[in-house]
Each structure stands twice: as C-alpha cells, then as structure tokens.
Short mmCIF file of C-alpha atoms in Angstrom, two decimals:
data_model
loop_
_atom_site.label_atom_id
_atom_site.label_comp_id
_atom_site.label_asym_id
_atom_site.label_seq_id
_atom_site.Cartn_x
_atom_site.Cartn_y
_atom_site.Cartn_z
CA MET A 1 119.72 172.61 138.46
CA HIS A 2 121.04 174.72 141.34
CA ARG A 3 123.69 177.40 140.88
CA ASN A 4 126.96 176.99 142.75
CA ILE A 5 125.67 178.61 145.96
CA PRO A 6 128.07 178.92 148.94
CA LYS A 7 126.99 176.87 151.96
CA ILE A 8 128.52 177.98 155.28
CA VAL A 9 128.16 176.16 158.61
CA ILE A 10 128.57 177.95 161.94
CA THR A 11 129.23 175.47 164.72
CA GLY A 12 131.33 174.93 167.83
CA GLY A 13 131.15 174.02 171.50
CA PRO A 14 128.68 175.32 174.10
CA CYS A 15 129.02 179.04 174.88
CA GLY A 16 131.40 179.62 172.00
CA GLY A 17 129.71 182.77 170.72
CA LYS A 18 127.70 181.17 167.93
CA THR A 19 124.55 183.26 168.44
CA THR A 20 126.48 186.53 168.31
CA ALA A 21 128.58 185.32 165.37
CA LEU A 22 125.48 184.40 163.37
CA ALA A 23 123.99 187.85 163.84
CA LYS A 24 127.25 189.53 162.84
CA ILE A 25 127.65 187.23 159.84
CA VAL A 26 124.16 187.95 158.52
CA ALA A 27 124.78 191.70 158.87
CA TRP A 28 128.22 191.42 157.24
CA CYS A 29 126.77 189.53 154.26
CA LEU A 30 124.14 192.21 153.66
CA GLU A 31 126.77 194.96 153.90
CA HIS A 32 129.02 193.22 151.36
CA GLY A 33 126.52 192.50 148.62
CA PHE A 34 125.49 188.96 149.62
CA TYR A 35 121.98 187.77 150.42
CA PRO A 36 122.11 185.51 153.51
CA LEU A 37 119.56 182.72 153.86
CA LEU A 38 119.82 181.51 157.46
CA SER A 39 118.83 178.01 158.53
CA PRO A 40 118.24 177.90 162.32
CA GLU A 41 119.59 175.12 164.52
CA ALA A 42 117.40 172.06 164.01
CA ALA A 43 118.00 170.70 167.52
CA THR A 44 116.73 173.91 169.13
CA LEU A 45 113.65 173.97 166.89
CA LEU A 46 112.85 170.39 167.86
CA MET A 47 113.28 171.01 171.59
CA GLU A 48 111.17 174.16 171.42
CA SER A 49 108.44 172.10 169.79
CA GLY A 50 108.51 169.64 172.70
CA ILE A 51 110.79 166.90 171.31
CA GLU A 52 113.60 166.36 173.84
CA ARG A 53 117.16 165.19 173.20
CA ASP A 54 116.53 161.82 174.84
CA HIS A 55 113.92 160.91 172.19
CA PRO A 56 115.25 157.74 170.48
CA ARG A 57 114.87 159.29 167.01
CA PHE A 58 116.12 162.78 167.89
CA GLN A 59 119.20 162.72 165.62
CA GLU A 60 117.11 161.36 162.73
CA PHE A 61 114.66 164.24 163.21
CA ILE A 62 117.57 166.71 163.15
CA TRP A 63 118.73 165.35 159.79
CA ARG A 64 115.22 165.51 158.34
CA GLU A 65 114.85 169.12 159.52
CA THR A 66 118.29 170.05 158.13
CA GLN A 67 117.70 168.32 154.79
CA HIS A 68 114.32 170.01 154.40
CA ALA A 69 115.73 173.43 155.33
CA MET A 70 118.60 173.04 152.86
CA GLN A 71 116.26 172.15 150.00
CA LEU A 72 113.91 175.04 150.76
CA ARG A 73 116.74 177.57 150.93
CA LEU A 74 118.36 176.27 147.76
CA GLU A 75 115.06 176.81 145.98
CA ALA A 76 114.63 180.27 147.52
CA ALA A 77 118.23 181.22 146.72
CA LEU A 78 117.47 181.09 143.00
CA LEU A 79 115.40 184.25 143.43
CA TYR A 80 118.27 186.35 144.81
CA LYS A 81 121.53 187.82 143.60
CA ASN A 82 124.67 186.52 145.39
CA PRO A 83 122.86 184.21 147.83
CA VAL A 84 124.73 182.51 150.70
CA LEU A 85 123.26 179.63 152.70
CA ILE A 86 124.23 179.88 156.39
CA PHE A 87 123.55 176.91 158.65
CA ASP A 88 123.38 177.10 162.43
CA ARG A 89 124.98 173.66 162.77
CA ALA A 90 124.42 170.91 160.20
CA PHE A 91 124.45 167.15 159.69
CA ALA A 92 127.94 166.40 161.05
CA ASP A 93 127.16 168.00 164.42
CA SER A 94 124.92 165.01 165.15
CA LEU A 95 127.90 162.68 164.82
CA ALA A 96 129.25 164.12 168.09
CA TYR A 97 126.30 162.48 169.88
CA MET A 98 126.24 159.13 168.11
CA SER A 99 128.21 155.91 168.02
CA THR A 100 130.02 154.92 164.82
CA ASP A 101 127.43 152.20 164.19
CA GLY A 102 124.56 154.61 164.87
CA ALA A 103 126.01 157.18 162.46
CA LYS A 104 126.45 154.55 159.74
CA GLN A 105 122.90 153.32 160.21
CA LEU A 106 121.51 156.84 159.92
CA MET A 107 123.60 157.62 156.81
CA ASP A 108 122.44 154.38 155.20
CA GLU A 109 118.82 155.23 156.01
CA PHE A 110 119.12 158.63 154.30
CA GLY A 111 121.26 157.33 151.45
CA PHE A 112 124.06 159.65 152.57
CA THR A 113 127.82 159.22 152.51
CA ILE A 114 130.35 161.16 154.56
CA LYS A 115 130.71 163.68 151.71
CA ASP A 116 127.00 164.53 152.01
CA VAL A 117 127.19 164.88 155.77
CA ARG A 118 130.55 166.63 156.22
CA ASP A 119 132.27 167.61 152.98
CA GLN A 120 129.70 169.43 150.82
CA PHE A 121 130.07 172.80 152.57
CA SER A 122 132.11 175.77 151.30
CA GLY A 123 133.34 176.56 154.79
CA VAL A 124 132.81 175.47 158.40
CA ILE A 125 133.45 178.10 161.09
CA PHE A 126 134.02 176.45 164.46
CA LEU A 127 133.85 178.66 167.56
CA ARG A 128 135.70 177.16 170.51
CA THR A 129 133.74 176.88 173.77
CA ALA A 130 134.56 179.55 176.33
CA ALA A 131 135.16 176.69 178.78
CA ASN A 132 138.41 176.04 176.89
CA GLY A 133 140.62 179.11 177.09
CA ALA A 134 138.15 181.62 178.54
CA ALA A 135 136.62 179.67 181.43
CA GLU A 136 135.78 182.84 183.37
CA HIS A 137 133.25 183.67 180.64
CA TYR A 138 131.61 180.25 180.45
CA THR A 139 127.95 180.39 181.46
CA THR A 140 124.69 178.50 181.02
CA GLU A 141 122.51 181.48 181.88
CA ASN A 142 122.14 182.79 178.32
CA ASN A 143 120.71 179.54 176.92
CA ALA A 144 117.82 177.77 178.64
CA LYS A 145 118.67 174.54 176.78
CA ARG A 146 122.30 174.52 177.97
CA SER A 147 123.11 172.62 181.17
CA GLU A 148 126.67 171.31 180.65
CA SER A 149 129.36 171.89 183.23
CA ALA A 150 132.60 173.46 181.94
CA GLU A 151 134.17 169.99 181.77
CA GLU A 152 131.22 168.60 179.85
CA ALA A 153 131.31 171.61 177.51
CA CYS A 154 134.96 170.90 176.68
CA ALA A 155 134.13 167.27 175.95
CA THR A 156 131.23 168.26 173.68
CA ASP A 157 133.44 170.83 171.97
CA TRP A 158 136.08 168.19 171.23
CA ARG A 159 133.58 165.64 169.90
CA THR A 160 132.04 168.28 167.64
CA GLU A 161 135.43 169.31 166.25
CA MET A 162 136.26 165.66 165.57
CA ALA A 163 132.93 165.22 163.74
CA TRP A 164 133.89 168.05 161.34
CA THR A 165 137.60 167.16 161.01
CA GLY A 166 138.18 166.23 157.38
CA THR A 167 135.86 168.83 155.87
CA PRO A 168 137.73 170.80 153.15
CA HIS A 169 137.65 174.23 154.84
CA LEU A 170 137.48 174.09 158.63
CA HIS A 171 138.26 177.38 160.40
CA LEU A 172 139.01 177.01 164.12
CA ILE A 173 138.18 180.19 166.03
CA GLU A 174 140.02 179.89 169.34
CA ASN A 175 139.89 181.87 172.58
CA VAL A 176 143.17 183.78 172.37
CA PRO A 177 144.66 185.01 175.69
CA GLY A 178 144.60 188.80 175.87
CA GLN A 179 142.01 189.15 173.11
CA THR A 180 138.41 190.26 173.62
CA PHE A 181 135.24 188.43 172.59
CA ASP A 182 134.75 191.05 169.85
CA GLN A 183 138.15 190.14 168.45
CA LYS A 184 137.13 186.48 168.42
CA ILE A 185 133.99 187.33 166.44
CA ASN A 186 136.08 189.45 164.05
CA ARG A 187 138.27 186.42 163.36
CA ALA A 188 135.13 184.46 162.48
CA LEU A 189 134.16 187.23 160.05
CA GLN A 190 137.65 187.13 158.53
CA ALA A 191 137.24 183.38 157.97
CA LEU A 192 133.89 184.05 156.29
CA ALA A 193 135.45 186.73 154.07
CA ARG A 194 138.21 184.36 152.97
CA THR A 195 135.63 181.68 152.19
CA LEU A 196 133.49 184.05 150.09
CA GLY A 197 136.46 185.78 148.46
CA VAL A 198 135.99 189.28 149.85
CA PRO A 199 137.93 191.21 148.86
CA GLU A 200 139.75 188.20 147.47
CA PRO A 201 140.34 184.66 148.76
CA LEU A 202 143.88 184.96 150.06
CA GLU A 203 145.34 181.63 151.16
CA ILE A 204 148.54 181.83 153.20
CA GLU A 205 150.18 178.52 154.02
CA ARG A 206 153.28 177.52 155.92
CA LYS A 207 154.70 174.30 154.52
CA PHE A 208 157.08 171.85 156.21
CA LEU A 209 158.98 168.88 154.78
CA ILE A 210 158.93 165.91 157.18
CA HIS A 211 162.31 164.16 157.20
CA ASP A 212 161.46 160.66 158.46
CA PRO A 213 157.97 159.56 157.40
CA GLN A 214 158.45 156.15 159.03
CA SER A 215 158.70 157.70 162.50
CA ILE A 216 155.48 159.73 162.29
CA ILE A 217 152.88 159.05 164.98
CA LEU A 218 149.56 160.61 164.05
CA PRO A 219 146.96 161.49 166.69
CA GLU A 220 144.02 159.09 166.89
CA SER A 221 141.76 161.98 165.89
CA ALA A 222 143.43 162.37 162.46
CA THR A 223 140.98 161.92 159.57
CA PRO A 224 142.44 160.55 156.30
CA ILE A 225 141.17 162.00 153.02
CA THR A 226 142.09 160.76 149.54
CA ILE A 227 143.02 163.47 147.01
CA ILE A 228 143.55 162.93 143.27
CA GLN A 229 144.59 166.11 141.49
CA HIS A 230 145.09 166.80 137.78
CA TYR A 231 146.42 169.98 136.17
CA LEU A 232 144.82 171.49 133.08
CA VAL A 233 146.07 173.36 130.04
CA GLY A 234 144.45 176.33 128.31
CA ASN A 235 144.61 178.90 131.12
CA GLY A 236 147.60 181.09 131.96
CA SER A 237 147.10 180.44 135.68
CA ASN A 238 147.71 177.33 137.75
CA GLU A 239 144.45 175.47 137.04
CA ARG A 240 143.45 172.09 138.38
CA VAL A 241 140.61 169.69 139.07
CA ARG A 242 140.54 167.64 142.22
CA ALA A 243 138.63 164.60 143.42
CA ARG A 244 138.47 164.60 147.21
CA GLY A 245 136.89 161.79 149.13
CA GLN A 246 136.73 159.14 151.79
CA ASP A 247 135.63 155.49 151.57
CA ASP A 248 135.37 155.75 147.76
CA ASN A 249 132.88 158.64 147.91
CA TYR A 250 134.16 161.77 146.17
CA LEU A 251 133.41 165.43 145.77
CA TYR A 252 134.88 167.32 142.82
CA PHE A 253 136.43 170.80 142.66
CA HIS A 254 137.80 173.16 140.03
CA THR A 255 140.49 175.58 141.22
CA ILE A 256 142.40 178.46 139.67
CA LYS A 257 145.35 179.55 141.79
CA GLU A 258 147.67 182.51 141.27
CA GLU A 259 150.71 183.24 143.46
CA VAL A 260 150.99 186.90 144.46
CA ALA A 261 153.94 186.50 146.88
CA PRO A 262 156.01 183.53 148.13
CA GLY A 263 153.53 181.25 149.91
CA THR A 264 150.58 183.62 149.30
CA PHE A 265 147.98 182.84 146.67
CA ILE A 266 144.81 184.21 145.16
CA GLU A 267 142.66 181.12 144.88
CA THR A 268 139.26 180.70 143.27
CA GLU A 269 137.66 177.33 143.94
CA ARG A 270 134.23 175.97 143.17
CA HIS A 271 132.44 172.71 143.76
CA ILE A 272 131.56 170.95 140.48
CA SER A 273 129.62 167.88 139.41
CA ARG A 274 131.23 164.63 138.31
CA GLN A 275 130.08 165.42 134.77
CA GLU A 276 131.83 168.81 134.77
CA TYR A 277 134.92 167.17 136.26
CA ASP A 278 134.98 164.67 133.39
CA ASP A 279 134.43 167.47 130.85
CA LEU A 280 137.34 169.50 132.27
CA MET A 281 139.60 166.44 132.19
CA VAL A 282 139.57 166.78 128.39
CA ARG A 283 142.04 169.65 129.02
CA ARG A 284 144.28 167.52 131.23
CA ASP A 285 147.97 168.44 130.99
CA TYR A 286 149.69 165.22 129.90
CA GLY A 287 153.05 166.84 130.58
CA ARG A 288 152.27 166.47 134.29
CA GLN A 289 151.56 163.46 136.45
CA PRO A 290 148.50 163.33 138.70
CA ILE A 291 149.10 164.22 142.33
CA ILE A 292 147.80 161.37 144.47
CA LYS A 293 148.00 161.70 148.23
CA THR A 294 146.40 160.91 151.54
CA ARG A 295 145.66 164.09 153.48
CA ASN A 296 145.52 163.51 157.24
CA CYS A 297 143.48 166.29 158.89
CA PHE A 298 143.84 167.14 162.58
CA SER A 299 144.22 170.10 164.90
CA TYR A 300 147.21 171.10 167.02
CA ASN A 301 147.51 174.15 169.27
CA GLY A 302 144.30 175.59 167.85
CA ARG A 303 145.39 175.30 164.21
CA TYR A 304 144.01 173.10 161.48
CA CYS A 305 146.81 170.88 160.15
CA GLU A 306 146.97 168.90 156.92
CA LEU A 307 149.66 166.23 156.61
CA ASP A 308 150.00 165.08 153.01
CA VAL A 309 151.43 161.60 152.36
CA PHE A 310 152.19 161.28 148.66
CA HIS A 311 151.75 158.14 146.57
CA GLY A 312 152.70 157.05 143.06
CA ARG A 313 155.90 158.53 141.64
CA ARG A 314 156.25 160.80 144.71
CA GLU A 315 155.99 157.89 147.15
CA GLY A 316 157.78 158.65 150.42
CA LEU A 317 157.28 162.42 150.30
CA VAL A 318 155.44 163.82 153.33
CA MET A 319 154.62 167.49 153.89
CA LEU A 320 152.67 169.40 156.51
CA GLU A 321 150.62 172.50 155.67
CA ILE A 322 149.28 174.95 158.25
CA GLU A 323 147.13 177.87 157.11
CA VAL A 324 147.82 181.21 158.81
CA ALA A 325 146.45 184.73 158.64
CA SER A 326 149.89 186.26 158.05
CA MET A 327 153.45 185.05 157.46
CA ASP A 328 154.53 186.74 160.70
CA GLU A 329 152.57 184.34 162.90
CA THR A 330 154.48 181.91 165.09
CA VAL A 331 153.67 178.31 164.14
CA SER A 332 154.39 175.20 166.20
CA VAL A 333 154.89 171.93 164.34
CA PRO A 334 153.58 168.91 166.28
CA PRO A 335 156.56 167.16 167.92
CA TYR A 336 155.20 163.71 167.03
CA LEU A 337 155.99 164.41 163.35
CA GLY A 338 159.72 164.30 164.05
CA GLU A 339 162.41 166.34 162.30
CA TYR A 340 161.32 168.81 159.64
CA THR A 341 162.48 171.67 157.42
CA GLU A 342 160.32 174.62 156.51
CA VAL A 343 159.90 174.84 152.73
CA THR A 344 157.35 177.66 152.56
CA GLY A 345 157.75 179.53 149.28
CA LYS A 346 160.14 176.96 147.76
CA ARG A 347 158.66 176.40 144.35
CA GLU A 348 160.10 172.91 143.95
CA TYR A 349 157.82 171.70 146.76
CA SER A 350 154.60 173.04 145.25
CA ASN A 351 152.13 170.47 143.94
CA TYR A 352 152.39 172.19 140.58
CA GLU A 353 156.13 171.51 140.32
CA LEU A 354 155.85 168.05 141.88
CA SER A 355 153.42 167.08 139.11
CA LEU A 356 156.03 167.58 136.38
CA ALA A 357 156.59 164.35 134.47
CA ALA A 358 160.06 162.85 134.83
#
C-alpha cells in the first residue's frame, strides 16, 4: 500500500515557461527537504522515439506511458524520505486534443473515470502561454516540436485549461503586465510551496454572497463538481471529511483547518481511501448537518473561481470563492453573477457555521 505521496502536475500552454519551471521546482524541492521524482512529458518521449502526433493511437500511448511512469515512481518513492511526484503534463492534457466521445472511449478502455484522469493530483500548476499576455516573448525556436502560431498557442492553452478545470487545486500562473519571467516562475514556486505546506499551507480566500441565484449565467466552460462534507468530533480544530466527485465517481479527503486571521487559514489536507473515509465517519458530528453543494469551477481574469450552489437545508444559498495570495489584492467578481456582497471573514457564512443543525 502506497504512502500518501504528493503528486504535482506542471502544465500549461505552449511557451509558458514549463521547462524552466520544472528545473526550478526540482531544485526547490531538494533545497526544502523533499525528494523530487520527475516524470518527463510522455508526448515528447513518444515523438523523440519516432511516433508522431498524427498516429491514430497517439493519445492512448501517452496514457500508457503516463500510467507506467506513475506506477514506477510510486514504487521508487517508497525508498525515499519526503518524496514528491512531479509530472510534466499528465492524463488530462490529452483531453485538450480529443473529442468528448474519444475521451470517454479511452477512459473506458483504461477503466478510468474523470477522478483518475483529472482529480487525483495534489496540485496542478498551469503556466499561461506567452502568446496570451506576453506575446512579444512567444517563440517556437526553443522547442523543435513546437510549430503553433501565437493564435494557435492561445487556443491550445485554453483547451488545456478547460481539460484541467474541476481539479481540486488548480493554480493559474498568468503573464502579469510589468512583471518579469522570473517573477512568473516565482509565483509557480509559491503555488508549489502552498501545495506542499512550506512553511505552512496558508489558504486565503475572498468570499462573496450572490444575491439573486436565479439570474446567474455561468460560462459554458464551468465544470460542476459534487461535494458532500461532514464535520467530525474529537479534535479541537475544524476537522472534516469530504467526498468530491463527478458523474458518481468520488475522491475522499480528510482536512484539518485552523483560522489564524479573518479569512486566512492553516489547512492540512490529505487524500484518503473510501475505507478510511468510512472509518472517520464514525466520529461524525451529529450536531451538524452535512454540507451538500455543487461547486462550479471556472476561471475569470486569470483567477480560479469556485461558485458553490448549496442544496438540502441550505437550498438557495450561493457563494463565490476566489483564492488570493494576500487580502490586499484587487479582485473582480464576474459581472454575469449579478449583485453580490463580500462576506470574507464573516463567520456566519463559513461552511462550519452553516452546518449547524437548526
């Protein structure tokens, strides 16, 4: 049985800085007491071996390479202290190049569900293509396998982001006007640090109450995720278990969350098995109701947004959460969500308080 080993994916559009980021990430891990096990990009390995992208089974080969690499590195990780699996792209990247029917056929062939393809990773760091926001730096000269025009790069970038939208921890690393490429890479490292909890996993969220849920118009790209959350007794902190899934396929998580300032939390989360989830449910707090909601995941202005539509006894409540690096950041709420009120730091709107039985 494998330990709970962090699995990080580095992905993004063409000429986003992925190669540089991977090198920096491996070095950062070694400097901070982690042992990085890097899985190279399967598509590049295949093309270097003579199998071109237009091969009819190319995406299948990518999945076989990725699955094999993951198994090998999981086995190797058992020999090291504080291992981290780092993937140069992974399964979901293939979805950007496939039809819905083709993706379903491939998942069925492998016996995979969307949770296996997209949702099993501890963090996904997405580096935006230079063609979007830093066009003057977009080039094909540093990658012999890259031939996309800037317009094609933006389209590939968007499809890839959509393929990963819905994963639990997607970090969008944008090209910020006035910032250097080094600063962009540093933001990727900060996302990695938050994922691994170095020095501690600080989660800062801005929260907004949506006034008129009936008037909401979600973007077509929004990915709905079902969340069922139960609180536990026996620990002085805010402790919960969560089932998170899509199309009746679930992953399970155990989280301990401590608030250190209004809207700022120290959060420790780990992926658990269904058996451990059931075992922890023995400590379910019957003084609280389960939180049941549909989380709609999408991006807006370079930020990852999560719109929670509550069900059950909280039917009709809709809240938007946007994760930020600091409370001083300016945040734009999508205009298609209608009127809203910011409720960041208001305890009565926390899931913990909302779970209180009537």
